[in-house]
Short mmCIF file of C-alpha atoms and ligand atoms in Angstrom, two decimals:
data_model
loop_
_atom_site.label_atom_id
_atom_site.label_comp_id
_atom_site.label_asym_id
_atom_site.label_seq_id
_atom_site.Cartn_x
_atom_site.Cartn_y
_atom_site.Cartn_z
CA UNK A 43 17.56 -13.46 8.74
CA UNK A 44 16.05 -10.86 5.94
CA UNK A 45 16.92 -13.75 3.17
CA UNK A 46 14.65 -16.39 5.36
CA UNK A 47 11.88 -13.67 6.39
CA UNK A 48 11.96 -12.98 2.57
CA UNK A 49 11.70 -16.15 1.36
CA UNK A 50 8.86 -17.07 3.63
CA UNK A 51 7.12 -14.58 2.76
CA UNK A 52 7.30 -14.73 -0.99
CA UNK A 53 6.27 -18.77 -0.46
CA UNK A 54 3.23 -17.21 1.56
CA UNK A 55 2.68 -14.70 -1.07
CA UNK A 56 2.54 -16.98 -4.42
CA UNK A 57 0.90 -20.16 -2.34
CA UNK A 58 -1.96 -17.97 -1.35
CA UNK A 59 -2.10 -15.08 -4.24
CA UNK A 60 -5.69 -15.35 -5.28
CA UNK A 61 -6.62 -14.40 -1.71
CA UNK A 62 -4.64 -11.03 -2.01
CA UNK A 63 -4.41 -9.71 -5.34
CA UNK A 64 -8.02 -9.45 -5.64
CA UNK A 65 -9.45 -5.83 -4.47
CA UNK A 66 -12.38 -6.27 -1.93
CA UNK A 67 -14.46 -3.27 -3.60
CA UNK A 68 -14.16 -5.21 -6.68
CA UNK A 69 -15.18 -8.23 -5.46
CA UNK A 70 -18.37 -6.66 -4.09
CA UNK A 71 -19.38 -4.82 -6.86
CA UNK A 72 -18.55 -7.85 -9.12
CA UNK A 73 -19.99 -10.57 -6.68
CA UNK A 74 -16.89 -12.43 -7.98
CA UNK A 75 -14.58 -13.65 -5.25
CA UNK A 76 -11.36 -15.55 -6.72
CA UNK A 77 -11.18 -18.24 -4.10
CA UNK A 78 -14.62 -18.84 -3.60
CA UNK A 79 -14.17 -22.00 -5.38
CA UNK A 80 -11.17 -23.22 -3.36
CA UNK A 81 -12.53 -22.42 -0.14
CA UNK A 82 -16.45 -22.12 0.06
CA UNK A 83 -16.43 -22.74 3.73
CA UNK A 84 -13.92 -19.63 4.68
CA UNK A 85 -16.24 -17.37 2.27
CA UNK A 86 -19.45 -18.78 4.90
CA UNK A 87 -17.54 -18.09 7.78
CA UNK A 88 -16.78 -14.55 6.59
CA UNK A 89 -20.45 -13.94 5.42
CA UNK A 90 -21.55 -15.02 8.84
CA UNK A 91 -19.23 -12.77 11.11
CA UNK A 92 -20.91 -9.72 13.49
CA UNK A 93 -19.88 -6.02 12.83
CA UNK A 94 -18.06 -6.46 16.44
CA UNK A 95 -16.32 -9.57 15.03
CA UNK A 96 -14.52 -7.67 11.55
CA UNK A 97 -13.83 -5.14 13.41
CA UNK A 98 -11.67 -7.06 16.44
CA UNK A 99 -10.23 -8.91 13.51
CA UNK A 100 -9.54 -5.96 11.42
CA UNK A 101 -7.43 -4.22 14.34
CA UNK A 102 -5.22 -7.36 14.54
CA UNK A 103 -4.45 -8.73 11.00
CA UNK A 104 -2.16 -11.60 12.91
CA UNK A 105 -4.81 -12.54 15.48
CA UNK A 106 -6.50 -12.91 12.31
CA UNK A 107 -4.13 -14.63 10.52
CA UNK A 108 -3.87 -17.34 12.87
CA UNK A 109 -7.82 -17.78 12.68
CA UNK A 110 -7.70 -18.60 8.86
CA UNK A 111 -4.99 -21.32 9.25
CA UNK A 112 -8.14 -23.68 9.82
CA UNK A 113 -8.86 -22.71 6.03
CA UNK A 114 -5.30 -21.81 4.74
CA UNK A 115 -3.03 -23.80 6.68
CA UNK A 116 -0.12 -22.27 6.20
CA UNK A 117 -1.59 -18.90 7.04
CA UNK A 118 -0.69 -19.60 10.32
CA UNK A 119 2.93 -18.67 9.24
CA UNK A 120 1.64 -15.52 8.72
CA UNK A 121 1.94 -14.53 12.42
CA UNK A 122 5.75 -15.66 12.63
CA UNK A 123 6.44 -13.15 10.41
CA UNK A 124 7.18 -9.72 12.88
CA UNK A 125 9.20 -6.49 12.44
CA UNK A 126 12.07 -5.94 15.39
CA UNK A 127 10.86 -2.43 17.05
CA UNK A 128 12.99 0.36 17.68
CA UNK A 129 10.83 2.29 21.13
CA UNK A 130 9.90 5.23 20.30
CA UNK A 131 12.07 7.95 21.69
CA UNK A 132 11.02 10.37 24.34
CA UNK A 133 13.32 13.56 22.82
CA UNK A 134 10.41 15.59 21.17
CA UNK A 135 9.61 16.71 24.23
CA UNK A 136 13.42 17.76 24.81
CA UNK A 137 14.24 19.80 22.23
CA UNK A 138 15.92 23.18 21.91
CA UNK A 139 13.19 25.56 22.08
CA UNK A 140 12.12 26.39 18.40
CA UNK A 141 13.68 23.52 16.63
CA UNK A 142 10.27 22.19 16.50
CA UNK A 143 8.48 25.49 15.01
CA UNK A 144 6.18 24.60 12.48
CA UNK A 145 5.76 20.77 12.71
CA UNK A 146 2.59 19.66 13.51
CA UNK A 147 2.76 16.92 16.50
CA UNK A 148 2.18 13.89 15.00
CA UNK A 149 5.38 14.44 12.08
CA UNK A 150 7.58 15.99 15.30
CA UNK A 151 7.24 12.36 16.72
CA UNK A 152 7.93 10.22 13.51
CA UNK A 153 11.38 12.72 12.76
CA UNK A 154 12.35 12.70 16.52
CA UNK A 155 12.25 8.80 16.60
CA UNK A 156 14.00 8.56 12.82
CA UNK A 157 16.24 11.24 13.80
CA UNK A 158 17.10 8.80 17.28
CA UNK A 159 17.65 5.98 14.70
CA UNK A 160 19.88 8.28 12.49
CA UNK A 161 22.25 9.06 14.95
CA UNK A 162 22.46 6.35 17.15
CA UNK A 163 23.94 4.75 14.21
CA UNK A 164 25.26 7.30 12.30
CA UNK A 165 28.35 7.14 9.63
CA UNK A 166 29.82 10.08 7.74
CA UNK A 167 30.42 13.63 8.35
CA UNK A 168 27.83 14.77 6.68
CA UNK A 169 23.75 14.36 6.22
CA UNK A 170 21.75 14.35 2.48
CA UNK A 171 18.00 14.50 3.45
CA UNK A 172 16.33 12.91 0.48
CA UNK A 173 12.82 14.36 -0.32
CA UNK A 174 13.31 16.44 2.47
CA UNK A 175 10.01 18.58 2.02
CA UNK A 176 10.56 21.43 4.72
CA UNK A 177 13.28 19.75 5.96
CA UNK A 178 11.90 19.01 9.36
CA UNK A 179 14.50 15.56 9.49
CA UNK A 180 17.27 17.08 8.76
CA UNK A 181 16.53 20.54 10.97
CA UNK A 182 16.88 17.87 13.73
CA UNK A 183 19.65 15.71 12.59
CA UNK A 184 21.80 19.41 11.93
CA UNK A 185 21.02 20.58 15.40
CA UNK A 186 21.93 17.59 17.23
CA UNK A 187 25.04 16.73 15.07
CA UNK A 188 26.60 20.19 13.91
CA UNK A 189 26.60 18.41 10.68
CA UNK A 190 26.39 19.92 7.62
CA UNK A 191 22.88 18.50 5.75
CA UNK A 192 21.82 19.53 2.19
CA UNK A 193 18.35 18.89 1.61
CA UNK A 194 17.20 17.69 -1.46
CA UNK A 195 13.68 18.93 -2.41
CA UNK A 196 11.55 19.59 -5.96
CA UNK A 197 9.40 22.03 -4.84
CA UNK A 198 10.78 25.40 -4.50
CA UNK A 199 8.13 26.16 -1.83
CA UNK A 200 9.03 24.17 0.24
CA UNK A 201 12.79 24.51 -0.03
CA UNK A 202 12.74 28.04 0.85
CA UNK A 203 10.44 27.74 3.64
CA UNK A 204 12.91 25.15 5.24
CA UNK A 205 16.20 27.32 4.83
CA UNK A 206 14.33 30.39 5.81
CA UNK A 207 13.62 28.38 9.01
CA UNK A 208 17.20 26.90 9.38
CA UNK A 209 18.43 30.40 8.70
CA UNK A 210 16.49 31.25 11.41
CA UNK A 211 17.96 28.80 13.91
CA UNK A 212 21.60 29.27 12.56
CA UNK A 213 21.62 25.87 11.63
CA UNK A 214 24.02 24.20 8.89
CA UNK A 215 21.47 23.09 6.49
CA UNK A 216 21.42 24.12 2.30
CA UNK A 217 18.43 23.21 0.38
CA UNK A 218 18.88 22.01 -3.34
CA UNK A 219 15.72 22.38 -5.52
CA UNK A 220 16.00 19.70 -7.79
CA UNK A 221 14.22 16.77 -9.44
CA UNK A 222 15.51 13.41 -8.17
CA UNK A 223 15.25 11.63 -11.66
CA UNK A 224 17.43 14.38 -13.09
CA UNK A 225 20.51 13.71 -14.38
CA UNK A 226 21.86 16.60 -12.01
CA UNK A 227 20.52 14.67 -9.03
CA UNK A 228 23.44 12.37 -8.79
CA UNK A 229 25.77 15.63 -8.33
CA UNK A 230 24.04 16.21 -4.31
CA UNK A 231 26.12 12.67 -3.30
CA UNK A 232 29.00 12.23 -1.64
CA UNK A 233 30.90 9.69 0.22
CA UNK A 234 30.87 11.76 3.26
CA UNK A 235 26.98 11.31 3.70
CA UNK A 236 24.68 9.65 5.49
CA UNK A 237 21.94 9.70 3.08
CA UNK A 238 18.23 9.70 4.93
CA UNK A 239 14.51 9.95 3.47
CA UNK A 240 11.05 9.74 5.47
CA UNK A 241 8.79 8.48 3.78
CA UNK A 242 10.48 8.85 0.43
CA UNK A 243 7.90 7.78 -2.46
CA UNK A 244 8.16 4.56 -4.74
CA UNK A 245 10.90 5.50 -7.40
CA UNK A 246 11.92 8.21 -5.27
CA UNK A 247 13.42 5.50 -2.24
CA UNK A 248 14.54 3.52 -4.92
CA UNK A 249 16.30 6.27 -7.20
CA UNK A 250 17.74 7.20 -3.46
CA UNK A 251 19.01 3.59 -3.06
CA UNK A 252 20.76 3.27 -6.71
CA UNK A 253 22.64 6.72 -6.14
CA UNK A 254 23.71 5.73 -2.63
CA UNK A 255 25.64 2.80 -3.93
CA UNK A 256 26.97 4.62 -6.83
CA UNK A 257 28.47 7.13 -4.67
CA UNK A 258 29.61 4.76 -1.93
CA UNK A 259 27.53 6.53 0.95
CA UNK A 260 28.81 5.53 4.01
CA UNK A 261 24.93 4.67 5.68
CA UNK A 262 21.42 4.99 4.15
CA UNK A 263 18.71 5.36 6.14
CA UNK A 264 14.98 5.66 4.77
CA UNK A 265 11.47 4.56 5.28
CA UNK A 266 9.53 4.02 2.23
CA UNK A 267 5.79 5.07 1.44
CA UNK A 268 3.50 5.12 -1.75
CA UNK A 269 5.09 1.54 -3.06
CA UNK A 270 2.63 2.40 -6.01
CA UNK A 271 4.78 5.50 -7.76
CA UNK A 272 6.70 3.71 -9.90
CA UNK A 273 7.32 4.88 -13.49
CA UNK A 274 7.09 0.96 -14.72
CA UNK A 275 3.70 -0.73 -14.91
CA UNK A 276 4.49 -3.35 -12.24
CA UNK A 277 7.41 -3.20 -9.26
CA UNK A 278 10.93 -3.99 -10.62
CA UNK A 279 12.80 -6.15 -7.82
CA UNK A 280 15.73 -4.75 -6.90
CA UNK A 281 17.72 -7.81 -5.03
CA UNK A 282 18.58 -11.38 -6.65
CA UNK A 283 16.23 -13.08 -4.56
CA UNK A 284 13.86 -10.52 -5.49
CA UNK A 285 14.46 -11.17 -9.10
CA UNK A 286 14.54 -14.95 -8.80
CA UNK A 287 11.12 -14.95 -6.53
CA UNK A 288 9.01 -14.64 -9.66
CA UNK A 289 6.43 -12.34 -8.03
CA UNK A 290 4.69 -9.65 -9.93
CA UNK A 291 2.72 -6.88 -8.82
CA UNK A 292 0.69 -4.07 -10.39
CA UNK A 293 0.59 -0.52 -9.72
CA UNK A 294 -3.01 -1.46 -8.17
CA UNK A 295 -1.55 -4.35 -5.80
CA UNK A 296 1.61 -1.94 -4.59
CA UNK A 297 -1.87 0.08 -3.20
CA UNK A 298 -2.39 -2.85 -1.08
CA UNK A 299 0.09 -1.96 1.53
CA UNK A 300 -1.12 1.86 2.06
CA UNK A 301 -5.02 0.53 2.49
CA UNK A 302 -4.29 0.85 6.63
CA UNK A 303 -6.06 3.79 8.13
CA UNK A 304 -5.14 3.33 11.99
CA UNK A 305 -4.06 7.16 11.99
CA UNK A 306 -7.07 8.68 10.67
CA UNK A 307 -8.86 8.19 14.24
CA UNK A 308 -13.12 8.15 14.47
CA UNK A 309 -14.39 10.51 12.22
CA UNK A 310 -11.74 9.49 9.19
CA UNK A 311 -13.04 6.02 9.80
CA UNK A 312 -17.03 7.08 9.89
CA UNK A 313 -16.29 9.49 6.64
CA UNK A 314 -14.90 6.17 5.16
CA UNK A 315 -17.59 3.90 5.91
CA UNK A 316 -20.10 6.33 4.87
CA UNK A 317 -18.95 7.27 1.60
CA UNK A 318 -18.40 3.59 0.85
CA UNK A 319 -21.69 2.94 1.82
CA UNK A 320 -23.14 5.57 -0.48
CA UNK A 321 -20.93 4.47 -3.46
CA UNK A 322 -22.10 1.09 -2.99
CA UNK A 323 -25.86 1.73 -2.56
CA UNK A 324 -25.38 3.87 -5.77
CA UNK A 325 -23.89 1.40 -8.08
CA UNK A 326 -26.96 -1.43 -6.65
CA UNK A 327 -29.26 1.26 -7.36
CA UNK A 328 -27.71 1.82 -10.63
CA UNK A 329 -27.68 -1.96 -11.69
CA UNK A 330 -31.13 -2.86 -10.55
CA UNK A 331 -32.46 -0.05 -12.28
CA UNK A 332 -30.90 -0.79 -15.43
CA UNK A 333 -29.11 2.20 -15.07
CA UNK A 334 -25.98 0.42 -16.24
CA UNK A 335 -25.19 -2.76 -16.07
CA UNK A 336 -21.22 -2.31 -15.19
CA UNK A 337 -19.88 -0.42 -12.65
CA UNK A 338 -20.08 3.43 -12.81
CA UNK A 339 -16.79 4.99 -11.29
CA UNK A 340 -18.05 8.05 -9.31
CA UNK A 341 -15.26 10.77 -8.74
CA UNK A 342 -13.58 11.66 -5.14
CA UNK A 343 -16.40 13.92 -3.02
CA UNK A 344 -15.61 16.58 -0.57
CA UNK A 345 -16.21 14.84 2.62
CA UNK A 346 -18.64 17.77 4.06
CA UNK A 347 -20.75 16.86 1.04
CA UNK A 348 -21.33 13.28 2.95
CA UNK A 349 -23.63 15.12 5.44
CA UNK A 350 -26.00 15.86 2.73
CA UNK A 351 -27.16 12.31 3.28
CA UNK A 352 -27.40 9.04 -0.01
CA UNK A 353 -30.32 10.95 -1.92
CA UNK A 354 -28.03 14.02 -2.38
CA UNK A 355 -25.12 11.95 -3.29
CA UNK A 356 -26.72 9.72 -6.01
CA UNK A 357 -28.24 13.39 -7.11
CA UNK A 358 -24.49 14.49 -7.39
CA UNK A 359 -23.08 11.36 -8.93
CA UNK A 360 -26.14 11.16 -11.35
CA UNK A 361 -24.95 14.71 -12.54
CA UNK A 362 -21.44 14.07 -12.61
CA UNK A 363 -22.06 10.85 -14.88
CA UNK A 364 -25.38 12.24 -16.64
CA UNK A 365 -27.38 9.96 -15.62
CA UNK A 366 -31.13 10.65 -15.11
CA UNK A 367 -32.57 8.45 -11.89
CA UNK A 368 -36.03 6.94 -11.79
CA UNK A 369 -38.00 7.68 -9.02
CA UNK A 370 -36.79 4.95 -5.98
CA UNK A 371 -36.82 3.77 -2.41
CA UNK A 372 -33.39 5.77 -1.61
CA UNK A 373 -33.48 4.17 2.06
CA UNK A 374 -33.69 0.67 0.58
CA UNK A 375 -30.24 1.51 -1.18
CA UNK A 376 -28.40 2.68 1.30
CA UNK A 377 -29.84 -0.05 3.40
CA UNK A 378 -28.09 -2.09 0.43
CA UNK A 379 -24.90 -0.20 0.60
CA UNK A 380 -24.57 -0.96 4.06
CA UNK A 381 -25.00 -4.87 4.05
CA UNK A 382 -22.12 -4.59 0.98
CA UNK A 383 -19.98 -2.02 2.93
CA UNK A 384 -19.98 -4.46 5.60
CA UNK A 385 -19.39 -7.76 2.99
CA UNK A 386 -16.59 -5.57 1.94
CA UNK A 387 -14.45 -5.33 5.33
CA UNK A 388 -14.89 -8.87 6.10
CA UNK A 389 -13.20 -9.56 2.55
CA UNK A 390 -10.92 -6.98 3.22
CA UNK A 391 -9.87 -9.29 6.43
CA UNK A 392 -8.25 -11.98 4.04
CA UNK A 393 -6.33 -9.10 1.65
CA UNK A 394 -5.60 -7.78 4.96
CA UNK A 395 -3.74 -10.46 6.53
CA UNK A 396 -0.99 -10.41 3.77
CA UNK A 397 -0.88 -6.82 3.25
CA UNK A 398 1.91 -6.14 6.49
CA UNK A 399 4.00 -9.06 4.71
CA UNK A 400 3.98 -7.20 1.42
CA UNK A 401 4.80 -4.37 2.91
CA UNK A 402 7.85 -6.21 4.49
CA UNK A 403 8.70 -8.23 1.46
CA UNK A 404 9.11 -4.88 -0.74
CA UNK A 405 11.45 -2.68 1.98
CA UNK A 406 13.23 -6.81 2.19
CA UNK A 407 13.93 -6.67 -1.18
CA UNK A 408 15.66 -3.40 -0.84
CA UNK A 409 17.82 -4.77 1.81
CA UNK A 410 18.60 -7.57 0.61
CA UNK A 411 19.74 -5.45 -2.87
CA UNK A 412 21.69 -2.89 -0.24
CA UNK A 413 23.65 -5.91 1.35
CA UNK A 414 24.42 -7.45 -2.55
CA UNK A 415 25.78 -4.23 -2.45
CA UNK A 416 28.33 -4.15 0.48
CA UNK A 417 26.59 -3.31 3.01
CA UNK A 418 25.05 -4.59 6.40
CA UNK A 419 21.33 -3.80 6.91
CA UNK A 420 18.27 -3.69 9.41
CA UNK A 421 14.47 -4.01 8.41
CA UNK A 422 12.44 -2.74 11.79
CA UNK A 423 9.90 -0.30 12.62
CA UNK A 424 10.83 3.08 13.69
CA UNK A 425 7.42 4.92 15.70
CA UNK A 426 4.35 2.41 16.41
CA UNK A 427 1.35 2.54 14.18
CA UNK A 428 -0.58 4.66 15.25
CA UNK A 429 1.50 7.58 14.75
CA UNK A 430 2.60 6.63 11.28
CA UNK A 431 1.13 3.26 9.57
CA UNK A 432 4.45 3.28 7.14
CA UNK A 433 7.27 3.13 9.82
CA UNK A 434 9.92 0.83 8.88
CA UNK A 435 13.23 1.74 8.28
CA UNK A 436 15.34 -0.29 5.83
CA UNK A 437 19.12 0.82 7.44
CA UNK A 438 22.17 0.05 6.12
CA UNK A 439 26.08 0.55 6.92
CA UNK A 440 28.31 0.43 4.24
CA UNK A 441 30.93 -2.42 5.25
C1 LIG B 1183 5.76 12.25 1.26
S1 LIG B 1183 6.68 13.73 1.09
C2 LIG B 1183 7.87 13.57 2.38
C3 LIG B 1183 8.48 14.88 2.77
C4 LIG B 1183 9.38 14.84 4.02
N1 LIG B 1183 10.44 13.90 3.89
C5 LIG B 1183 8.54 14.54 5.24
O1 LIG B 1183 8.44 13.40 5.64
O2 LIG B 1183 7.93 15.47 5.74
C6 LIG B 1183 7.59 13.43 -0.35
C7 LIG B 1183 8.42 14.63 -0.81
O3 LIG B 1183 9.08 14.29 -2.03
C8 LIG B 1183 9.10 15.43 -2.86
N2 LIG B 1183 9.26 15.00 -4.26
C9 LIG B 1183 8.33 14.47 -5.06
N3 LIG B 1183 8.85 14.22 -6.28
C10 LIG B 1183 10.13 14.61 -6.24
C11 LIG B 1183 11.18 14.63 -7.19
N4 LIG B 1183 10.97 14.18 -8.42
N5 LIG B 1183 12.36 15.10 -6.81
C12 LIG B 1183 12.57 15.54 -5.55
N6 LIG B 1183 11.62 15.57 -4.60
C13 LIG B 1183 10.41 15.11 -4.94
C14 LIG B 1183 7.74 16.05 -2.61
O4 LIG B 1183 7.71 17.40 -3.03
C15 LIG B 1183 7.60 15.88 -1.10
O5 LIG B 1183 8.11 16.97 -0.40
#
């Protein structure tokens, strides 16, 4: 099933490139859509939808996907392509009293449902947290198991926070301070594990992965994040049908996956819109004042700053880049902005109908490379979305 779903995918993903690779921001600022030449009609269709319309679209990328198959036929396929769910588990809210000191309610939920996961399929006699930050996995996966856990962690913070804590609770957990490209790395494995990470980082899942077949782990259990932190300049497959698939992808397009922001709730999503707003009203205001003719990148701004209103950002920006403004209409440009923040979500719709599949096809590739490897292995989502946009699991059993 993972070899199909991965195939499919990377068919979807070559056939139809141009309408993913390209960054929507870019595309704005540039005027320069890829496929515009391939598909005028789609680009009308987009240019003509309401604010109501992006948005129902935008909340349901394979609602959406099945509306483009009258442009890109195939598209359709798009919506075949699902994730098995695991439901989310109730125990958060039956835990021994103090396990869950410290975690704020949103990360209790994601480790409760991985830690479900974990042990409902668990091999070894032992846990290695990967990444383990504070630890708040494997302080679960400890208490419920009586297993012995060593949690591997770079920053020292954080690793004495989470044994000072496990101390605490008499639980049987050691953190090792370490950096997981190290040589010294490889010593923390053992074929008694069960190796876990949440939300383990680009090279980080993937340095996880290599030592986990190296030392014959018994299980591996991790869901990645940040596909984009890779030491290479573009994503090295890891599986032979990864390899063979021909696909490359830049730091930039490993992004693509991570541009989902259903956890940040209303006032994330107003901060975004307005800040994209101002940057793009800035740049028009730039360019049609001769300011500069390319694009001007404007660094990150504290989002309180936003409340200042568009004259006080392009008064910061202009500072920032030494720019001197001529006297304008400032509510004409942010008038501007807003007509290309909006051109920019309903591009975003097309990018955004592939970007779950990419998402799939990298943690595919990893399974697929596990199960080259010996082992059996399971691709499906862990908590729903809204707690935690990155929640699949790759699993795998050593066989
Ligand atoms: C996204 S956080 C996840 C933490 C924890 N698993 C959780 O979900 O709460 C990634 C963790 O990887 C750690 N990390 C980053 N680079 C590392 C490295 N080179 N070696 C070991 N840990 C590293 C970070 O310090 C951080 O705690």
């Amino acid at each position: 099933m993972n070899r199909q779903q991965f195939q499919l995918i990377t068919r979807l993903l070559k056939q139809y490139q141009s309408y993913w690779r390209q960054d929507p921001f870019t595309q704005v600022i540039s005027g320069q859509v890829a496929w515009r030449g391939d598909n005028p009609e789609l680009l009308t269709w987009l240019q003509a939808l309401s604010r109501d319309a992006i948005s129902t679209y935008k909340n349901n990328p394979p609602l959406f996907a099945s509306k483009i198959s009258d442009w890109l036929p195939d598209a359709e396929l798009l919506s075949t392509i699902t994730v098995p769910h695991r439901p989310f588990s109730e125990s958060a809210a039956k835990l021994p009293r103090g396990l869950d000191s410290g975690i704020p309610g949103r990360k209790l939920q994601q480790i409760s449902s991985l830690s479900d996961v974990c042990l409902s399929d668990h091999h070894g006699t032992q846990w290695l947290e990967w990444c383990a930050g504070k630890g708040y996995l494997g302080r679960l996966l400890s208490s419920q198991s009586q297993q012995l856990v060593t949690s591997f962690e770079f920053q020292s913070t954080l690793c004495e926070s989470g044994q000072s804590e496990a101390d605490k609770l008499s639980l049987p957990m050691t953190f090792v301070q370490g950096d997981a490209f190290s040589d010294e790395a490889g010593h923390v494995f053992s074929h008694h594990q069960h190796a876990v990470a949440l939300h383990a980082c680009g090279d980080l899942h993937v340095t996880l992965i290599k030592h986990a077949v190296r030392g014959k782990l018994p299980a591996v259990t991790l869901s990645p994040c940040c596909y984009h932190l890779i030491h290479d300049t573009h994503y090295q497959p890891m599986s032979n049908e990864g390899h063979e698939a021909g696909l490359t992808l830049s730091k930039q397009e490993l992004r693509i996956p991570l541009q989902e922001t259903v956890t940040g709730g209303e006032r994330v999503k107003r901060h975004r819109e307005q800040e994209m707003t101002f940057r793009l009203g800035f740049d028009a205001l730039c360019s049609e004042t001769g300011l500069s003719p390319a694009y001007i990148p404007i660094p990150s701004i504290k989002k309180s700053q936003l409340a200042d209103g568009f004259e006080a950002f392009c008064l910061w920006a202009a500072t920032k880049k030494q720019l001197i403004l001529p006297i304008v209409d400032y509510g004409h440009y942010e008038g501007v902005g807003m007509k290309r923040y909006w051109e920019m979500e309903a591009l975003s719709l097309v990018q955004g109908a592939f970007r779950r599949p990419l998402e799939l096809w990298l943690a595919l590739d990893k399974a697929l490379y596990l199960q080259q490897q010996g082992y059996t292995t399971d691709v499906f989502t862990f908590c729903d979305p809204a707690i935690t946009p990155r929640n699949l699991v790759v699993h795998a059993v050593r066989t």
